[in-house]
Short mmCIF file of C-alpha atoms and ligand atoms in Angstrom, two decimals:
data_model
loop_
_atom_site.label_atom_id
_atom_site.label_comp_id
_atom_site.label_asym_id
_atom_site.label_seq_id
_atom_site.Cartn_x
_atom_site.Cartn_y
_atom_site.Cartn_z
CA UNK K 157 -101.06 -49.55 -65.27
CA UNK K 158 -100.62 -46.03 -65.06
CA UNK K 159 -99.12 -43.41 -62.09
CA UNK K 160 -101.13 -40.25 -60.83
CA UNK K 161 -98.30 -38.61 -61.70
CA UNK K 162 -99.09 -39.20 -65.32
CA UNK K 163 -102.14 -36.76 -64.80
CA UNK K 164 -100.73 -34.21 -62.93
CA UNK K 165 -101.40 -30.70 -65.04
CA UNK K 166 -98.08 -29.96 -64.17
CA UNK K 167 -98.00 -25.90 -65.18
CA UNK K 168 -95.16 -23.82 -65.02
CA UNK K 169 -96.05 -20.94 -62.09
CA UNK K 170 -95.46 -17.21 -62.54
CA UNK K 171 -92.55 -16.84 -60.12
CA UNK K 172 -93.23 -13.74 -57.77
CA UNK K 173 -90.15 -11.39 -57.03
CA UNK K 174 -88.44 -12.05 -53.18
CA UNK K 175 -90.53 -11.47 -50.15
CA UNK K 176 -86.70 -11.36 -48.19
CA UNK K 177 -87.52 -12.15 -44.25
CA UNK K 178 -84.68 -9.54 -42.81
CA UNK K 179 -85.18 -6.07 -43.25
CA UNK K 180 -83.84 -4.81 -46.88
CA UNK K 181 -83.67 -1.75 -48.66
CA UNK K 182 -86.58 -3.29 -51.14
CA UNK K 183 -87.51 -2.00 -54.03
CA UNK K 184 -88.10 -5.72 -56.75
CA UNK K 185 -91.65 -6.01 -56.67
CA UNK K 186 -93.34 -2.70 -56.77
CA UNK K 187 -94.85 -2.04 -54.19
CA UNK K 188 -95.49 1.80 -52.55
CA UNK K 189 -93.08 2.61 -50.08
CA UNK K 190 -95.64 4.24 -48.09
CA UNK K 191 -98.25 3.10 -45.61
CA UNK K 192 -101.38 2.67 -46.18
CA UNK K 193 -103.82 5.70 -45.34
CA UNK K 194 -105.19 6.61 -41.76
CA UNK K 195 -108.71 6.02 -42.75
CA UNK K 196 -107.48 2.31 -43.87
CA UNK K 197 -105.31 1.96 -40.31
CA UNK K 198 -108.61 4.08 -38.22
CA UNK K 199 -111.08 1.04 -40.86
CA UNK K 200 -108.73 -2.37 -39.17
CA UNK K 201 -109.27 -0.92 -35.87
CA UNK K 202 -112.41 -0.18 -35.38
CA UNK K 203 -113.53 -3.54 -37.09
CA UNK K 204 -115.57 -5.65 -35.41
CA UNK K 205 -114.05 -9.48 -35.47
CA UNK K 206 -117.54 -11.22 -34.52
CA UNK K 207 -118.42 -10.21 -37.95
CA UNK K 208 -116.15 -12.25 -39.26
CA UNK K 209 -118.32 -15.34 -38.20
CA UNK K 210 -119.52 -14.73 -40.77
CA UNK K 211 -119.25 -15.20 -44.32
CA UNK K 212 -118.20 -11.69 -46.61
CA UNK K 213 -120.74 -10.23 -48.92
CA UNK K 214 -120.60 -12.67 -52.25
CA UNK K 215 -121.25 -9.73 -54.64
CA UNK K 216 -118.98 -6.78 -52.42
CA UNK K 217 -120.85 -3.82 -53.07
CA UNK K 218 -120.07 -1.61 -50.79
CA UNK K 219 -116.42 -1.94 -52.36
CA UNK K 220 -117.63 -2.30 -56.06
CA UNK K 221 -119.64 1.11 -55.22
CA UNK K 222 -117.26 3.17 -53.79
CA UNK K 223 -115.49 2.40 -57.26
CA UNK K 224 -117.71 2.88 -59.55
CA UNK K 225 -118.43 6.11 -57.93
CA UNK K 226 -114.84 6.97 -57.62
CA UNK K 227 -114.60 6.42 -61.51
CA UNK K 228 -118.00 8.20 -62.27
CA UNK K 229 -119.50 4.50 -63.34
CA UNK K 230 -122.50 2.32 -61.94
CA UNK K 231 -121.94 -0.86 -59.48
CA UNK K 232 -122.98 -2.88 -62.62
CA UNK K 233 -120.25 -2.14 -64.13
CA UNK K 234 -116.93 -2.73 -61.88
CA UNK K 235 -115.91 -6.28 -61.18
CA UNK K 236 -113.76 -6.48 -57.54
CA UNK K 237 -111.34 -9.62 -56.81
CA UNK K 238 -107.89 -10.58 -54.75
CA UNK K 239 -106.00 -8.74 -55.98
CA UNK K 240 -105.69 -7.66 -60.16
CA UNK K 241 -103.71 -10.83 -60.46
CA UNK K 242 -107.28 -12.47 -59.83
CA UNK K 243 -109.29 -9.82 -61.65
CA UNK K 244 -107.35 -11.15 -65.42
CA UNK K 245 -106.96 -14.55 -64.40
CA UNK K 246 -110.87 -14.37 -64.36
CA UNK K 247 -110.55 -12.25 -67.59
CA UNK K 248 -108.91 -14.36 -69.11
CA UNK K 249 -111.20 -17.69 -67.99
CA UNK K 250 -114.23 -15.58 -69.48
CA UNK K 251 -113.28 -14.21 -72.57
CA UNK K 252 -110.80 -16.36 -73.90
CA UNK K 253 -112.27 -18.83 -75.44
CA UNK K 254 -111.96 -19.02 -79.20
CA UNK K 255 -110.11 -20.82 -81.85
CA UNK K 256 -108.59 -17.92 -82.71
CA UNK K 257 -104.71 -16.62 -80.74
CA UNK K 258 -104.93 -14.01 -78.45
CA UNK K 259 -102.45 -10.77 -79.12
CA UNK K 260 -100.76 -9.79 -76.34
CA UNK K 261 -96.43 -8.07 -76.10
CA UNK K 262 -93.81 -10.69 -76.05
CA UNK K 263 -92.02 -7.89 -73.26
CA UNK K 264 -94.58 -7.78 -70.63
CA UNK K 265 -96.38 -8.61 -67.44
CA UNK K 266 -95.51 -12.66 -67.60
CA UNK K 267 -98.15 -13.86 -66.18
CA UNK K 268 -100.35 -13.19 -69.44
CA UNK K 269 -98.23 -16.22 -70.55
CA UNK K 270 -98.94 -18.77 -67.75
CA UNK K 271 -103.09 -18.04 -67.55
CA UNK K 272 -103.34 -18.41 -70.78
CA UNK K 273 -101.29 -22.23 -70.71
CA UNK K 274 -103.72 -22.89 -67.43
CA UNK K 275 -106.56 -22.70 -69.78
CA UNK K 276 -105.66 -23.70 -72.27
CA UNK K 277 -105.82 -20.46 -74.21
CA UNK K 278 -104.11 -20.40 -78.09
CA UNK K 279 -102.35 -17.10 -77.74
CA UNK K 280 -99.34 -14.97 -79.80
CA UNK K 281 -97.04 -13.11 -78.28
CA UNK K 282 -96.31 -9.98 -80.37
CA UNK K 283 -92.28 -9.55 -80.90
CA UNK K 284 -91.86 -5.27 -79.60
CA UNK K 285 -89.42 -2.76 -80.97
CA UNK K 286 -86.09 -2.32 -79.90
CA UNK K 287 -86.51 0.25 -78.03
CA UNK K 288 -89.22 -2.08 -76.08
CA UNK K 289 -92.46 -0.07 -78.24
CA UNK K 290 -95.52 -1.55 -79.55
CA UNK K 291 -95.90 -1.62 -83.65
CA UNK K 292 -100.12 -1.19 -82.39
CA UNK K 293 -101.39 -2.37 -86.31
CA UNK K 294 -99.73 -5.98 -85.15
CA UNK K 295 -102.90 -5.76 -82.78
CA UNK K 296 -104.79 -5.03 -86.62
CA UNK K 297 -105.58 -8.75 -87.52
CA UNK K 298 -108.00 -11.13 -86.71
CA UNK K 299 -107.21 -12.23 -82.45
CA UNK K 300 -109.86 -14.02 -80.29
CA UNK K 301 -109.02 -11.51 -77.67
CA UNK K 302 -105.37 -8.44 -76.52
CA UNK K 303 -104.20 -7.23 -73.74
CA UNK K 304 -102.32 -4.19 -72.97
CA UNK K 305 -100.42 -3.21 -69.90
CA UNK K 306 -100.07 0.30 -69.94
CA UNK K 307 -97.81 0.90 -68.84
CA UNK K 308 -96.26 -1.70 -69.96
CA UNK K 309 -94.39 -4.07 -67.78
CA UNK K 310 -91.23 -4.71 -66.76
CA UNK K 311 -90.58 -1.20 -70.12
CA UNK K 312 -92.17 1.25 -67.99
CA UNK K 313 -93.68 2.67 -71.53
CA UNK K 314 -96.94 4.36 -70.97
CA UNK K 315 -99.07 4.75 -74.46
CA UNK K 316 -100.84 7.52 -75.06
CA UNK K 317 -104.96 7.08 -74.57
CA UNK K 318 -105.28 7.78 -78.84
CA UNK K 319 -102.89 4.09 -78.89
CA UNK K 320 -105.55 2.45 -77.19
CA UNK K 321 -108.60 3.99 -79.19
CA UNK K 322 -106.27 2.86 -82.12
CA UNK K 323 -106.40 -0.43 -81.15
CA UNK K 324 -109.89 -0.47 -79.69
CA UNK K 325 -111.41 0.72 -82.88
CA UNK K 326 -109.08 -1.98 -85.28
CA UNK K 327 -110.98 -4.45 -82.79
CA UNK K 328 -114.16 -4.85 -81.95
CA UNK K 329 -114.61 -8.39 -82.50
CA UNK K 330 -112.37 -9.86 -79.55
CA UNK K 331 -112.20 -8.80 -75.90
CA UNK K 332 -109.56 -6.19 -75.69
CA UNK K 333 -108.18 -5.99 -71.56
CA UNK K 334 -106.36 -3.11 -70.60
CA UNK K 335 -104.27 -3.86 -67.39
CA UNK K 336 -103.76 -0.73 -65.86
CA UNK K 337 -101.92 -1.95 -62.85
CA UNK K 338 -99.62 1.29 -63.15
CA UNK K 339 -101.51 4.34 -64.79
CA UNK K 340 -101.77 6.11 -62.04
CA UNK K 341 -98.40 7.35 -61.61
CA UNK K 342 -98.23 9.25 -64.74
CA UNK K 343 -100.73 7.33 -67.80
CA UNK K 344 -103.82 9.42 -68.89
CA UNK K 345 -106.23 6.12 -68.12
CA UNK K 346 -108.88 4.07 -71.17
CA UNK K 347 -111.40 4.32 -68.64
CA UNK K 348 -113.70 6.59 -70.07
CA UNK K 349 -113.48 4.69 -73.52
CA UNK K 350 -115.57 2.41 -72.01
CA UNK K 351 -118.20 4.20 -72.58
CA UNK K 352 -117.61 3.95 -76.93
CA UNK K 353 -116.67 0.52 -77.22
CA UNK K 354 -118.34 -2.20 -75.35
CA UNK K 355 -115.51 -4.76 -75.79
CA UNK K 356 -112.46 -2.77 -73.63
CA UNK K 357 -112.53 -4.44 -69.67
CA UNK K 358 -109.29 -1.77 -67.82
CA UNK K 359 -108.47 -3.87 -65.40
CA UNK K 360 -106.62 -1.99 -61.80
CA UNK K 361 -105.34 -2.70 -58.73
CA UNK K 362 -104.78 -1.20 -54.76
CA UNK K 363 -101.02 -2.87 -54.31
CA UNK K 364 -99.49 0.31 -56.49
CA UNK K 365 -100.66 3.04 -56.01
CA UNK K 366 -102.52 3.39 -53.16
CA UNK K 367 -100.47 1.50 -51.28
CA UNK K 368 -102.04 -2.31 -50.37
CA UNK K 369 -100.22 -4.90 -52.46
CA UNK K 370 -100.86 -6.41 -48.51
CA UNK K 371 -104.90 -6.57 -48.71
CA UNK K 372 -105.22 -8.29 -52.13
CA UNK K 373 -107.78 -5.66 -53.96
CA UNK K 374 -107.67 -5.39 -57.18
CA UNK K 375 -110.92 -4.86 -60.01
CA UNK K 376 -112.03 -4.44 -63.88
CA UNK K 377 -113.37 -1.11 -65.01
CA UNK K 378 -116.31 -2.34 -67.80
CA UNK K 379 -119.63 -3.01 -70.08
CA UNK K 380 -122.49 -4.70 -67.89
CA UNK K 381 -122.60 -7.32 -70.03
CA UNK K 382 -118.35 -8.28 -69.27
CA UNK K 383 -118.67 -7.27 -66.16
CA UNK K 384 -121.88 -9.96 -65.35
CA UNK K 385 -119.80 -12.89 -67.65
CA UNK K 386 -116.83 -12.64 -64.91
CA UNK K 387 -119.47 -13.09 -62.66
CA UNK K 388 -120.62 -15.95 -63.88
CA UNK K 389 -116.84 -17.85 -63.85
CA UNK K 390 -116.24 -15.99 -60.64
CA UNK K 391 -119.04 -17.61 -58.74
CA UNK K 392 -118.86 -21.06 -60.77
CA UNK K 393 -114.12 -21.17 -58.43
CA UNK K 394 -115.24 -19.36 -55.38
CA UNK K 395 -118.05 -16.74 -54.13
CA UNK K 396 -116.90 -15.18 -51.41
CA UNK K 397 -113.01 -13.57 -53.27
CA UNK K 398 -112.66 -10.35 -51.16
CA UNK K 399 -113.45 -11.13 -47.32
CA UNK K 400 -114.50 -8.73 -44.63
CA UNK K 401 -111.49 -6.83 -43.86
CA UNK K 402 -110.38 -6.02 -47.22
CA UNK K 403 -114.05 -4.59 -48.50
CA UNK K 404 -113.93 -2.20 -46.05
CA UNK K 405 -110.36 -1.01 -46.20
CA UNK K 406 -110.78 -0.53 -50.15
CA UNK K 407 -113.50 1.56 -49.73
CA UNK K 408 -112.12 3.95 -46.67
CA UNK K 409 -108.82 3.68 -49.26
CA UNK K 410 -110.87 5.79 -51.80
CA UNK K 411 -112.13 8.05 -49.09
CA UNK K 412 -108.95 9.34 -48.78
CA UNK K 413 -108.25 11.10 -52.53
CA UNK K 414 -106.05 13.49 -51.32
CA UNK K 415 -103.55 11.11 -49.49
CA UNK K 416 -103.91 8.52 -52.82
CA UNK K 417 -102.63 12.02 -54.37
CA UNK K 418 -99.80 13.48 -52.06
CA UNK K 419 -98.48 9.56 -52.10
CA UNK K 420 -98.37 9.73 -56.11
CA UNK K 421 -96.73 12.72 -56.36
CA UNK K 422 -94.19 12.06 -54.00
CA UNK K 423 -92.96 8.50 -55.85
CA UNK K 424 -93.90 10.62 -59.36
CA UNK K 425 -90.91 13.36 -57.52
CA UNK K 426 -88.62 10.13 -56.44
CA UNK K 427 -88.49 8.98 -60.04
CA UNK K 428 -87.27 12.05 -62.21
CA UNK K 429 -85.20 12.62 -59.22
CA UNK K 430 -83.83 9.40 -59.77
CA UNK K 431 -83.67 9.37 -63.84
CA UNK K 432 -81.35 12.02 -63.37
CA UNK K 433 -78.85 10.60 -60.85
CA UNK K 434 -78.53 6.89 -62.83
CA UNK K 435 -77.56 9.11 -66.40
CA UNK K 436 -74.80 10.50 -64.69
CA UNK K 437 -73.88 7.40 -63.55
CA UNK K 438 -73.63 5.52 -67.01
CA UNK K 439 -77.86 4.45 -67.48
CA UNK K 440 -80.06 3.85 -69.57
CA UNK K 441 -83.73 3.55 -69.20
CA UNK K 442 -87.28 3.99 -71.19
CA UNK K 443 -89.08 7.15 -69.84
CA UNK K 444 -91.04 6.09 -67.05
CA UNK K 445 -94.77 6.58 -65.86
CA UNK K 446 -94.89 4.08 -63.14
CA UNK K 447 -93.01 3.55 -60.00
CA UNK K 448 -90.16 2.00 -61.30
CA UNK K 449 -87.86 2.42 -63.97
CA UNK K 450 -86.44 -0.63 -65.77
CA UNK K 451 -82.33 0.64 -66.79
CA UNK K 452 -79.10 -0.85 -67.97
CA UNK K 453 -75.45 0.05 -68.05
CA UNK K 454 -73.55 0.92 -70.50
CA UNK K 455 -70.57 -1.14 -69.24
CA UNK K 456 -71.70 -3.47 -66.27
CA UNK K 457 -74.01 -6.24 -66.90
CA UNK K 458 -77.29 -5.94 -65.05
CA UNK K 459 -76.86 -9.24 -63.34
CA UNK K 460 -73.40 -8.54 -61.77
CA UNK K 461 -75.64 -4.78 -60.55
CA UNK K 462 -78.17 -6.96 -58.80
CA UNK K 463 -75.70 -9.92 -57.37
CA UNK K 464 -73.69 -6.39 -55.84
CA UNK K 465 -76.62 -4.76 -54.97
CA UNK K 466 -78.05 -7.82 -53.03
CA UNK K 467 -75.03 -8.62 -51.22
CA UNK K 468 -75.31 -5.31 -49.97
CA UNK K 469 -79.12 -5.70 -49.15
CA UNK K 470 -80.48 -3.05 -51.68
CA UNK K 471 -82.96 -5.84 -53.77
CA UNK K 472 -84.44 -5.19 -57.21
CA UNK K 473 -86.03 -6.86 -59.60
CA UNK K 474 -83.47 -8.83 -62.43
CA UNK K 475 -85.23 -11.07 -66.12
CA UNK K 476 -82.89 -14.13 -66.62
CA UNK K 477 -85.85 -13.97 -70.14
CA UNK K 478 -84.16 -13.02 -74.01
CA UNK K 479 -83.97 -9.53 -75.45
CA UNK K 480 -84.17 -7.92 -71.58
CA UNK K 481 -81.50 -10.01 -69.51
CA UNK K 482 -79.28 -6.94 -69.46
CA UNK K 483 -81.73 -4.80 -67.64
CA UNK K 484 -82.57 -4.66 -63.61
CA UNK K 485 -86.24 -2.94 -63.03
CA UNK K 486 -85.61 -0.49 -60.62
CA UNK K 487 -89.18 0.28 -58.23
CA UNK K 488 -89.43 4.00 -56.84
CA UNK K 489 -88.47 3.60 -52.44
CA UNK K 490 -88.87 6.58 -50.34
CA UNK K 491 -86.36 8.88 -51.21
CA UNK K 492 -83.86 8.05 -48.27
CA UNK K 493 -83.86 4.51 -49.89
CA UNK K 494 -83.60 5.52 -53.27
CA UNK K 495 -80.10 7.44 -52.29
CA UNK K 496 -79.24 4.81 -50.53
CA UNK K 497 -79.55 2.39 -53.55
CA UNK K 498 -77.42 5.96 -55.58
CA UNK K 499 -75.11 5.36 -53.09
CA UNK K 500 -73.64 2.14 -53.32
CA UNK K 501 -74.44 2.32 -56.96
CA UNK K 502 -71.28 4.46 -57.59
CA UNK K 503 -69.38 2.27 -55.01
CA UNK K 504 -70.19 -0.84 -57.59
CA UNK K 505 -69.74 0.58 -60.51
CA UNK K 506 -66.36 2.59 -59.32
N1 LIG M 267 -100.10 -6.31 -63.50
C1 LIG M 267 -99.04 -6.38 -63.77
C2 LIG M 267 -98.19 -5.01 -65.26
C3 LIG M 267 -98.60 -5.83 -63.08
O1 LIG M 267 -96.70 -5.72 -62.71
C4 LIG M 267 -98.90 -6.37 -61.45
C5 LIG M 267 -98.29 -6.79 -60.40
N2 LIG M 267 -97.51 -8.33 -60.10
C6 LIG M 267 -100.14 -7.02 -61.68
C7 LIG M 267 -101.32 -6.81 -62.80
C8 LIG M 267 -100.98 -7.92 -60.14
O2 LIG M 267 -100.61 -6.67 -59.02
P1 LIG M 267 -101.84 -7.41 -58.03
O3 LIG M 267 -102.22 -9.07 -58.41
O4 LIG M 267 -100.87 -6.98 -56.74
O5 LIG M 267 -103.28 -5.81 -58.17
#
């Protein structure tokens, strides 16, 4: 006789950063400290709730149209999902179905290995250098797919477009996913390369640069064939992914390019100022092109600083993982929040 427990899938899940119940200075999940665009507020206020009695458009047409126009593509080149986590998960399931290993860096977004395990995808985590940079040559070998977060997380390092193109030139036989969750904070997007490389899928999100983490909107841009494949998989799991309010909010958000540019610029300025302050306190860090800084201190252990900050109601992210367990990932908040962080760090360090 068996036990029903023997048939459990027993996955090891991804652990998201803490969402505290009380009010804290929250620099632990790379959210945007600024509110969503006013255009999003207006559309939500005027939303006719009666529409919610109907299912939303399963094709998410208005939002795909809007994203396609913003990035200069056709709606057939755009897939949308419930956050880029959903988009990436569908992409893994759609494209990684080979006997060969899927390759991604050993230090990167830790959800990749979780999806690969869940879907029984063979994979190899390729070691990054001691300075956390990625060797593009490591991705020239025969593979079942490639996933590169650019900028990478949690390292915050952004590679130039030539780097991504070089990986594409050397990989025409498998799908290359470039996860650009943080690209708007200073990187150059690989979307234009989609016109040249039919195996490239670029994934982005509304959660960071567009202040809509709570709305859960992510998207992918790629060759029409890739998008069709992803839709086939999506329609085999759940046809109605984005709800009515998210669809119209996403469109309103895309329409406010001015606010998007303004908030991104503020975060970049705050980031650069915070780098100077952290340097003066004895921290070193990679040259972040994201909305977070990945820092280590010359004398104090990262875990100690993390715990001391938490006592002061300042939450940053600490990963108890090989090679990065003496680093903190600090999200860029408002100037006032970063001032409080710096003041608290001064107290902890003295
Ligand atoms: N990719 C990377 C590299 C991330 O850091 C995150 C945020 N945790 C995501 C994707 C997913 O973000 P979301 O699902 O909110 O779009």
